Each structure stands twice: as structure tokens, then as C-alpha cells.
mmCIF file of C-alpha atoms and ligand atoms in Angstrom:
data_model
loop_
_atom_site.group_PDB
_atom_site.id
_atom_site.type_symbol
_atom_site.label_atom_id
_atom_site.label_comp_id
_atom_site.label_asym_id
_atom_site.label_seq_id
_atom_site.Cartn_x
_atom_site.Cartn_y
_atom_site.Cartn_z
ATOM 1 C CA UNK A 1335 -10.679 17.123 13.236
ATOM 2 C CA UNK A 1336 -9.299 17.941 16.701
ATOM 3 C CA UNK A 1337 -8.754 14.267 17.325
ATOM 4 C CA UNK A 1338 -6.702 13.897 14.070
ATOM 5 C CA UNK A 1339 -4.562 16.810 14.905
ATOM 6 C CA UNK A 1340 -3.949 15.381 18.494
ATOM 7 C CA UNK A 1341 -3.150 12.039 16.595
ATOM 8 C CA UNK A 1342 -0.547 13.706 14.604
ATOM 9 C CA UNK A 1343 1.119 15.656 17.463
ATOM 10 C CA UNK A 1344 1.332 12.245 19.320
ATOM 11 C CA UNK A 1345 2.716 10.398 16.499
ATOM 12 C CA UNK A 1346 5.298 13.050 15.491
ATOM 13 C CA UNK A 1347 6.716 13.413 19.007
ATOM 14 C CA UNK A 1348 7.774 9.890 18.870
ATOM 15 C CA UNK A 1349 11.500 9.031 19.746
ATOM 16 C CA UNK A 1350 14.012 7.998 17.111
ATOM 17 C CA UNK A 1351 14.400 4.604 15.293
ATOM 18 C CA UNK A 1352 16.602 2.768 17.894
ATOM 19 C CA UNK A 1353 14.277 3.629 20.692
ATOM 20 C CA UNK A 1354 11.192 2.663 18.632
ATOM 21 C CA UNK A 1355 12.793 -0.499 17.763
ATOM 22 C CA UNK A 1356 13.196 -1.435 21.581
ATOM 23 C CA UNK A 1357 9.464 -0.806 22.319
ATOM 24 C CA UNK A 1358 7.948 -2.626 19.390
ATOM 25 C CA UNK A 1359 6.536 -5.869 20.419
ATOM 26 C CA UNK A 1360 7.460 -8.352 17.431
ATOM 27 C CA UNK A 1361 4.676 -10.639 18.427
ATOM 28 C CA UNK A 1362 2.017 -8.004 17.715
ATOM 29 C CA UNK A 1363 2.985 -6.651 14.448
ATOM 30 C CA UNK A 1364 0.416 -6.141 11.734
ATOM 31 C CA UNK A 1365 0.359 -8.952 9.188
ATOM 32 C CA UNK A 1366 -0.659 -6.619 6.410
ATOM 33 C CA UNK A 1367 0.289 -2.813 5.934
ATOM 34 C CA UNK A 1368 -1.336 -0.707 3.170
ATOM 35 C CA UNK A 1369 -0.026 2.700 2.309
ATOM 36 C CA UNK A 1370 -1.418 5.609 0.347
ATOM 37 C CA UNK A 1371 1.958 7.260 -0.618
ATOM 38 C CA UNK A 1372 0.669 10.878 -1.062
ATOM 39 C CA UNK A 1373 2.512 14.232 -1.166
ATOM 40 C CA UNK A 1374 5.167 13.512 -3.859
ATOM 41 C CA UNK A 1375 3.972 16.670 -5.883
ATOM 42 C CA UNK A 1376 3.907 18.839 -2.921
ATOM 43 C CA UNK A 1377 7.204 17.652 -1.621
ATOM 44 C CA UNK A 1378 8.761 18.962 -4.852
ATOM 45 C CA UNK A 1379 6.732 21.955 -5.066
ATOM 46 C CA UNK A 1380 8.134 23.033 -1.789
ATOM 47 C CA UNK A 1381 11.498 22.817 -3.062
ATOM 48 C CA UNK A 1382 10.694 24.545 -6.368
ATOM 49 C CA UNK A 1383 11.206 21.407 -8.185
ATOM 50 C CA UNK A 1384 9.221 19.807 -10.937
ATOM 51 C CA UNK A 1385 6.697 17.126 -9.759
ATOM 52 C CA UNK A 1386 8.753 14.235 -11.394
ATOM 53 C CA UNK A 1387 11.478 14.870 -8.625
ATOM 54 C CA UNK A 1388 8.845 14.088 -6.003
ATOM 55 C CA UNK A 1389 7.991 10.891 -7.537
ATOM 56 C CA UNK A 1390 11.678 9.909 -7.898
ATOM 57 C CA UNK A 1391 12.170 10.778 -4.224
ATOM 58 C CA UNK A 1392 9.221 8.696 -3.362
ATOM 59 C CA UNK A 1393 10.750 5.798 -4.857
ATOM 60 C CA UNK A 1394 13.629 5.861 -2.351
ATOM 61 C CA UNK A 1395 10.878 6.042 0.455
ATOM 62 C CA UNK A 1396 9.246 3.020 -1.032
ATOM 63 C CA UNK A 1397 12.732 1.113 -0.990
ATOM 64 C CA UNK A 1398 13.281 1.976 2.513
ATOM 65 C CA UNK A 1399 9.783 0.963 3.767
ATOM 66 C CA UNK A 1400 9.946 -2.361 1.733
ATOM 67 C CA UNK A 1401 13.376 -3.116 3.436
ATOM 68 C CA UNK A 1402 12.167 -2.620 6.915
ATOM 69 C CA UNK A 1403 9.012 -4.592 6.337
ATOM 70 C CA UNK A 1404 11.205 -7.279 5.258
ATOM 71 C CA UNK A 1405 13.286 -6.947 8.423
ATOM 72 C CA UNK A 1406 10.199 -7.067 10.582
ATOM 73 C CA UNK A 1407 8.909 -10.025 8.597
ATOM 74 C CA UNK A 1408 5.575 -8.327 7.707
ATOM 75 C CA UNK A 1409 3.588 -10.543 5.394
ATOM 76 C CA UNK A 1410 2.000 -8.164 2.969
ATOM 77 C CA UNK A 1411 2.594 -4.518 2.122
ATOM 78 C CA UNK A 1412 0.159 -3.032 -0.402
ATOM 79 C CA UNK A 1413 1.391 0.369 -1.958
ATOM 80 C CA UNK A 1414 -1.055 2.712 -4.055
ATOM 81 C CA UNK A 1415 1.159 3.423 -7.005
ATOM 82 C CA UNK A 1416 -1.289 4.518 -9.628
ATOM 83 C CA UNK A 1417 -5.099 4.697 -9.336
ATOM 84 C CA UNK A 1418 -7.692 4.278 -12.143
ATOM 85 C CA UNK A 1419 -8.218 8.131 -11.448
ATOM 86 C CA UNK A 1420 -4.452 9.046 -12.011
ATOM 87 C CA UNK A 1421 -5.059 8.858 -15.843
ATOM 88 C CA UNK A 1422 -6.451 12.320 -15.472
ATOM 89 C CA UNK A 1423 -2.869 13.944 -14.697
ATOM 90 C CA UNK A 1424 -0.900 15.580 -17.695
ATOM 91 C CA UNK A 1425 0.408 12.893 -20.152
ATOM 92 C CA UNK A 1426 3.942 13.681 -19.259
ATOM 93 C CA UNK A 1427 3.386 12.884 -15.522
ATOM 94 C CA UNK A 1428 1.847 9.582 -16.346
ATOM 95 C CA UNK A 1429 4.727 8.643 -18.485
ATOM 96 C CA UNK A 1430 7.049 9.583 -16.059
ATOM 97 C CA UNK A 1431 5.543 7.428 -13.353
ATOM 98 C CA UNK A 1432 5.367 4.665 -15.827
ATOM 99 C CA UNK A 1433 9.136 5.144 -16.543
ATOM 100 C CA UNK A 1434 9.968 5.349 -12.666
ATOM 101 C CA UNK A 1435 8.056 2.049 -12.311
ATOM 102 C CA UNK A 1436 9.969 0.217 -15.053
ATOM 103 C CA UNK A 1437 13.241 1.631 -13.742
ATOM 104 C CA UNK A 1438 12.439 0.709 -9.976
ATOM 105 C CA UNK A 1439 11.600 -2.946 -11.077
ATOM 106 C CA UNK A 1440 14.594 -3.520 -13.430
ATOM 107 C CA UNK A 1441 17.047 -1.992 -10.890
ATOM 108 C CA UNK A 1442 15.657 -3.474 -7.876
ATOM 109 C CA UNK A 1443 14.376 -6.883 -8.969
ATOM 110 C CA UNK A 1444 17.380 -8.793 -7.940
ATOM 111 C CA UNK A 1445 17.702 -7.102 -4.551
ATOM 112 C CA UNK A 1446 13.955 -7.572 -3.830
ATOM 113 C CA UNK A 1447 14.358 -11.472 -4.963
ATOM 114 C CA UNK A 1448 17.435 -11.603 -2.432
ATOM 115 C CA UNK A 1449 15.255 -10.443 0.341
ATOM 116 C CA UNK A 1450 12.537 -12.867 -0.583
ATOM 117 C CA UNK A 1451 9.935 -10.292 -1.807
ATOM 118 C CA UNK A 1452 7.194 -11.468 -4.200
ATOM 119 C CA UNK A 1453 6.137 -8.763 -6.431
ATOM 120 C CA UNK A 1454 2.308 -8.916 -7.122
ATOM 121 C CA UNK A 1455 0.914 -6.410 -9.275
ATOM 122 C CA UNK A 1456 -2.879 -5.689 -8.522
ATOM 123 C CA UNK A 1457 -5.417 -3.684 -10.452
ATOM 124 C CA UNK A 1458 -6.058 -3.710 -14.278
ATOM 125 C CA UNK A 1459 -2.168 -3.553 -14.615
ATOM 126 C CA UNK A 1460 -2.663 -5.419 -17.888
ATOM 127 C CA UNK A 1461 -3.924 -2.113 -19.440
ATOM 128 C CA UNK A 1462 -0.672 -0.124 -18.513
ATOM 129 C CA UNK A 1463 1.639 1.014 -21.294
ATOM 130 C CA UNK A 1464 3.354 -2.100 -22.791
ATOM 131 C CA UNK A 1465 6.843 -1.557 -21.185
ATOM 132 C CA UNK A 1466 5.349 -1.083 -17.856
ATOM 133 C CA UNK A 1467 3.261 -4.290 -18.314
ATOM 134 C CA UNK A 1468 6.077 -6.455 -19.524
ATOM 135 C CA UNK A 1469 8.451 -5.185 -16.777
ATOM 136 C CA UNK A 1470 5.679 -5.928 -14.114
ATOM 137 C CA UNK A 1471 5.167 -9.406 -15.614
ATOM 138 C CA UNK A 1472 8.843 -10.011 -15.572
ATOM 139 C CA UNK A 1473 9.067 -8.853 -11.877
ATOM 140 C CA UNK A 1474 6.149 -10.999 -10.926
ATOM 141 C CA UNK A 1475 7.625 -14.150 -12.879
ATOM 142 C CA UNK A 1476 11.108 -13.701 -11.182
ATOM 143 C CA UNK A 1477 9.781 -13.595 -7.880
ATOM 144 C CA UNK A 1478 6.926 -15.711 -7.985
ATOM 145 C CA UNK A 1479 8.478 -18.317 -5.709
ATOM 146 C CA UNK A 1480 9.644 -16.204 -3.072
ATOM 147 C CA UNK A 1481 8.262 -16.731 0.516
ATOM 148 C CA UNK A 1482 8.897 -13.561 2.048
ATOM 149 C CA UNK A 1483 7.238 -10.125 1.898
ATOM 150 C CA UNK A 1484 4.224 -9.918 -0.559
ATOM 151 C CA UNK A 1485 4.622 -6.617 -2.119
ATOM 152 C CA UNK A 1486 1.187 -5.817 -3.672
ATOM 153 C CA UNK A 1487 1.664 -2.801 -6.107
ATOM 154 C CA UNK A 1488 -1.638 -1.490 -6.799
ATOM 155 C CA UNK A 1489 -1.339 -0.083 -10.312
ATOM 156 C CA UNK A 1490 -4.229 1.068 -12.504
ATOM 157 C CA UNK A 1491 -6.150 0.301 -9.212
ATOM 158 C CA UNK A 1492 -9.539 1.398 -8.014
ATOM 159 C CA UNK A 1493 -11.494 -0.157 -5.213
ATOM 160 C CA UNK A 1494 -14.795 0.266 -6.799
ATOM 161 C CA UNK A 1495 -13.642 -1.379 -10.096
ATOM 162 C CA UNK A 1496 -12.051 -4.479 -8.059
ATOM 163 C CA UNK A 1497 -15.467 -5.091 -6.362
ATOM 164 C CA UNK A 1498 -17.278 -4.618 -9.449
ATOM 165 C CA UNK A 1499 -14.941 -7.133 -11.316
ATOM 166 C CA UNK A 1500 -15.416 -9.538 -8.286
ATOM 167 C CA UNK A 1501 -19.228 -9.175 -8.764
ATOM 168 C CA UNK A 1502 -19.008 -9.843 -12.625
ATOM 169 C CA UNK A 1503 -17.006 -13.065 -11.846
ATOM 170 C CA UNK A 1504 -19.333 -14.354 -9.155
ATOM 171 C CA UNK A 1505 -22.480 -13.848 -11.425
ATOM 172 C CA UNK A 1506 -20.676 -15.551 -14.199
ATOM 173 C CA UNK A 1507 -19.941 -18.477 -11.920
ATOM 174 C CA UNK A 1508 -23.800 -18.546 -11.039
ATOM 175 C CA UNK A 1509 -24.853 -18.421 -14.489
ATOM 176 C CA UNK A 1510 -22.549 -21.348 -15.445
ATOM 177 C CA UNK A 1511 -23.981 -23.320 -12.795
ATOM 178 C CA UNK A 1512 -20.532 -23.488 -10.852
ATOM 179 C CA UNK A 1513 -22.070 -21.623 -7.748
ATOM 180 C CA UNK A 1514 -25.445 -21.413 -6.149
ATOM 181 C CA UNK A 1515 -26.528 -17.844 -5.434
ATOM 182 C CA UNK A 1516 -27.745 -18.891 -1.950
ATOM 183 C CA UNK A 1517 -24.025 -19.992 -1.093
ATOM 184 C CA UNK A 1518 -22.538 -16.466 -1.750
ATOM 185 C CA UNK A 1519 -21.173 -15.145 1.392
ATOM 186 C CA UNK A 1520 -18.513 -12.714 2.561
ATOM 187 C CA UNK A 1521 -15.617 -15.022 1.774
ATOM 188 C CA UNK A 1522 -16.920 -15.709 -1.683
ATOM 189 C CA UNK A 1523 -16.530 -11.862 -2.266
ATOM 190 C CA UNK A 1524 -13.074 -11.840 -0.608
ATOM 191 C CA UNK A 1525 -11.944 -14.742 -2.773
ATOM 192 C CA UNK A 1526 -12.662 -12.908 -5.830
ATOM 193 C CA UNK A 1527 -10.665 -9.860 -4.901
ATOM 194 C CA UNK A 1528 -7.015 -9.069 -6.123
ATOM 195 C CA UNK A 1529 -6.012 -9.901 -2.458
ATOM 196 C CA UNK A 1530 -7.661 -13.322 -2.402
ATOM 197 C CA UNK A 1531 -5.917 -15.585 0.073
ATOM 198 C CA UNK A 1532 -4.230 -12.681 1.832
ATOM 199 C CA UNK A 1533 -5.123 -11.113 5.195
ATOM 200 C CA UNK A 1534 -6.999 -7.898 5.308
ATOM 201 C CA UNK A 1535 -4.676 -4.850 5.895
ATOM 202 C CA UNK A 1536 -4.334 -4.431 9.829
ATOM 203 C CA UNK A 1537 -2.916 -0.922 9.361
ATOM 204 C CA UNK A 1538 -3.359 1.810 6.629
ATOM 205 C CA UNK A 1539 -0.923 4.820 6.374
ATOM 206 C CA UNK A 1540 -1.583 7.823 4.537
ATOM 207 C CA UNK A 1541 0.966 10.417 4.371
ATOM 208 C CA UNK A 1542 0.724 14.180 3.614
ATOM 209 C CA UNK A 1543 -2.305 15.074 5.777
ATOM 210 C CA UNK A 1544 -5.411 14.112 3.775
ATOM 211 C CA UNK A 1545 -7.929 12.081 5.739
ATOM 212 C CA UNK A 1546 -9.388 10.146 2.520
ATOM 213 C CA UNK A 1547 -9.376 6.585 1.467
ATOM 214 C CA UNK A 1548 -9.300 7.535 -2.225
ATOM 215 C CA UNK A 1549 -11.005 4.398 -3.743
ATOM 216 C CA UNK A 1550 -8.231 2.390 -2.100
ATOM 217 C CA UNK A 1551 -9.099 -1.409 -0.676
ATOM 218 C CA UNK A 1552 -12.595 -0.510 -0.087
ATOM 219 C CA UNK A 1553 -13.600 -3.934 0.972
ATOM 220 C CA UNK A 1554 -10.470 -5.095 2.622
ATOM 221 C CA UNK A 1555 -10.229 -1.768 4.939
ATOM 222 C CA UNK A 1556 -13.408 -2.672 6.740
ATOM 223 C CA UNK A 1557 -11.638 -2.923 10.276
ATOM 224 C CA UNK A 1558 -8.149 -1.624 9.400
ATOM 225 C CA UNK A 1559 -6.659 0.659 11.883
ATOM 226 C CA UNK A 1560 -5.694 4.056 10.118
ATOM 227 C CA UNK A 1561 -2.501 6.182 10.890
ATOM 228 C CA UNK A 1562 -2.219 9.566 9.363
ATOM 229 C CA UNK A 1563 0.759 11.858 9.123
ATOM 230 C CA UNK A 1564 1.628 15.247 7.784
ATOM 231 C CA UNK A 1565 4.872 14.031 6.216
ATOM 232 C CA UNK A 1566 5.183 14.053 2.356
ATOM 233 C CA UNK A 1567 5.795 10.512 1.108
ATOM 234 C CA UNK A 1568 9.428 11.348 0.133
ATOM 235 C CA UNK A 1569 10.079 12.333 3.779
ATOM 236 C CA UNK A 1570 8.501 9.247 5.063
ATOM 237 C CA UNK A 1571 11.213 7.011 6.571
ATOM 238 C CA UNK A 1572 11.896 4.102 8.729
ATOM 239 C CA UNK A 1573 11.127 5.923 11.956
ATOM 240 C CA UNK A 1574 7.970 7.062 10.587
ATOM 241 C CA UNK A 1575 6.729 3.486 9.976
ATOM 242 C CA UNK A 1576 8.088 2.396 13.321
ATOM 243 C CA UNK A 1577 6.043 5.222 14.989
ATOM 244 C CA UNK A 1578 2.906 4.031 13.208
ATOM 245 C CA UNK A 1579 3.737 0.512 14.603
ATOM 246 C CA UNK A 1580 3.990 1.816 17.804
ATOM 247 C CA UNK A 1581 0.852 3.653 17.840
ATOM 248 C CA UNK A 1582 -0.969 0.577 16.226
ATOM 249 C CA UNK A 1583 0.214 -1.694 18.882
ATOM 250 C CA UNK A 1584 -1.360 0.586 21.626
ATOM 251 C CA UNK A 1585 -4.793 0.496 19.913
ATOM 252 C CA UNK A 1586 -7.626 -1.801 21.064
ATOM 253 C CA UNK A 1587 -9.016 -3.672 18.083
ATOM 254 C CA UNK A 1588 -12.560 -4.734 18.760
ATOM 255 C CA UNK A 1589 -13.898 -5.619 15.248
ATOM 256 C CA UNK A 1590 -17.286 -4.393 16.303
ATOM 257 C CA UNK A 1591 -17.251 -6.477 19.450
ATOM 258 C CA UNK A 1592 -16.619 -5.630 23.242
ATOM 259 C CA UNK A 1593 -13.189 -5.070 24.835
ATOM 260 C CA UNK A 1594 -11.753 -8.470 25.885
ATOM 261 C CA UNK A 1595 -14.567 -10.436 24.494
HETATM 262 C C1 FPP B 2648 0.830 10.687 -4.976
HETATM 263 O O1 FPP B 2648 1.475 11.912 -4.631
HETATM 264 C C2 FPP B 2648 1.730 9.720 -5.465
HETATM 265 C C3 FPP B 2648 1.481 8.974 -6.620
HETATM 266 C C4 FPP B 2648 0.266 9.173 -7.474
HETATM 267 C C5 FPP B 2648 2.389 8.142 -6.984
HETATM 268 C C6 FPP B 2648 3.055 7.191 -6.101
HETATM 269 C C7 FPP B 2648 4.435 6.711 -6.643
HETATM 270 C C8 FPP B 2648 5.438 6.654 -6.060
HETATM 271 C C9 FPP B 2648 5.732 6.937 -4.511
HETATM 272 C C10 FPP B 2648 6.657 6.268 -6.995
HETATM 273 C C11 FPP B 2648 6.901 4.900 -7.047
HETATM 274 C C12 FPP B 2648 6.166 4.497 -8.144
HETATM 275 C C13 FPP B 2648 5.606 3.464 -8.603
HETATM 276 C C14 FPP B 2648 4.667 3.549 -9.612
HETATM 277 C C15 FPP B 2648 5.674 2.219 -7.743
HETATM 278 P P1 FPP B 2648 1.016 13.255 -5.538
HETATM 279 O O2 FPP B 2648 1.789 13.319 -6.780
HETATM 280 O O3 FPP B 2648 -0.569 13.095 -5.835
HETATM 281 O O4 FPP B 2648 1.181 14.217 -4.648
HETATM 282 P P2 FPP B 2648 0.457 15.604 -4.562
HETATM 283 O O5 FPP B 2648 -0.767 15.286 -3.713
HETATM 284 O O6 FPP B 2648 1.255 16.326 -3.462
HETATM 285 O O7 FPP B 2648 0.365 16.266 -5.585
#
């Protein structure tokens, strides 16, 4: 706990955007950033507003973070938009989130395409309400040949379910004689996840002060650096992302090995 508190203080005492941009090493940027965009509800509550205002404000943060990831030429950004557990929220809140998703994609798809973003829904998104599903399919189709940032939108996503689905597909391949059980290795599993072919996240950001993984990218986060902030997601701006990057670049990643091995 004490370490985390120190980490917040350090991160939040960071200088402003221009200064941060000067010290970031463009050669050592993460290839893949994952974000748990938490705190929309508390942001709204703090202002005496309905939770839906927090989600709407959260979309603005998302747009800003997508933009800076494009500018920095980050390869993959994965954002947790809706978990398999979020169905437990009141029906109106779920509907509101789905409407926001549809609006975000309809309004932004052209701009996203101009920036070379490829929209890639991950999760059991085919089970989302029809309009959300169709809009996601439209965005994925329109952006599929783009070569810039891959924007993984985790929707109706659960890490345990993702691994379970991978196991099921691998077992089917074995049963059908396409794969030998003795040949199954780490790569086989990775190849059956929604993120197949993508690098694992180098950096995970979680906003709003909680210290949980919340069933997000359970396999892929094995050696990911974690950066936490007390900021609520709607307050998370470019300078916060840059602070996270500066902190990330100061870390020594050993992947279970030894320093300078
Ligand atoms: C967590 O905040 C946030 C979500 C469950 C949804 C994240 C959605 C957005 C940022 C809007 C963009 C929308 C999509 C679908 C791309 P919370 O509501 O759990 O906050 P709380 O913990 O303060 O209640």
C-alpha cells in the first residue's frame, strides 16, 4: 500500500505536457498500452450529476488518448469498455453505454480512419444489442485496411471467458486431428486469444485509485508494467498518459530474468 501511495505521488508531481514530451524517449515507447478506464460514475457523482454524464465525459478522454497514441505511433491500444460483469448494472446504464458506443463510432469513424486507426472489437461483442453490434461491425469493416493504431475495444469482454474460449478451440482442433496435444505450447494459447498476432501489453493503466485487474487481459498481462493513478477516467488527459510513459521508461523490465542479462 505504502509503495503504491508513493507511486501516485511521484506520478502526480510530473511536469506538464511540453516538458514530458521533451523527456520521452521515442525509441523506448510501449508497443501496446492497455487501459482500465475506471471512475466515470464517481466523477459524475462528485459533481452531483447522473452517472451517464460521467460516461459521456469518459468518451472525451478516450478520444484524446487515441489521438496521442496515434501521434506517438503506438501500435496497439486496448481499452476496457464493457466487461462481461457490467451486465449486472441497471438496465438504463447499460443502454446508455451502448448508445454512447454507437454515437462514438458513428461520429468518429471518419476521423479515426483519417488517422489510420483500425477499430478491432474484442470480447463476445456479437452478443451486444443489435445496433451496437452492427455499428461495431461497420467500424471494423471501414477501418480494416488501416495500418496505424490498432484500437482494441474490449466489449462484453472477460479474461477468464477469453481463455476458456481459447481452450475450447484448442480442444476442438485436437479432437478433429488438426493439432497434437503434445504440440500445445504457450504460443498455441496466445494464438487463440482475441489479441492473436499482437504484442502483449507493455503498460497497463488503471484510473481512479483501485488496485485490481478486474478480469482484464489475464493471460496477456503476465509481464506488463502497471501504472495507477487516482484521477477519474474523465479527468485523464494527454499529460497523464505522458506521465505514465515517463514512469514506464524509468522501469527495468526483467521478465523474470536478471538485470542486464
Ligand atoms: C468504469 O467506470 C467505466 C465503464 C464501465 C465504461 C467505460 C466507458 C467509457 C469510458 C465510455 C466510452 C464507451 C465505450 C463503450 C467505448 P465506472 O462507471 O465503473 O465508474 P465508478 O467505478 O466510479 O462507478
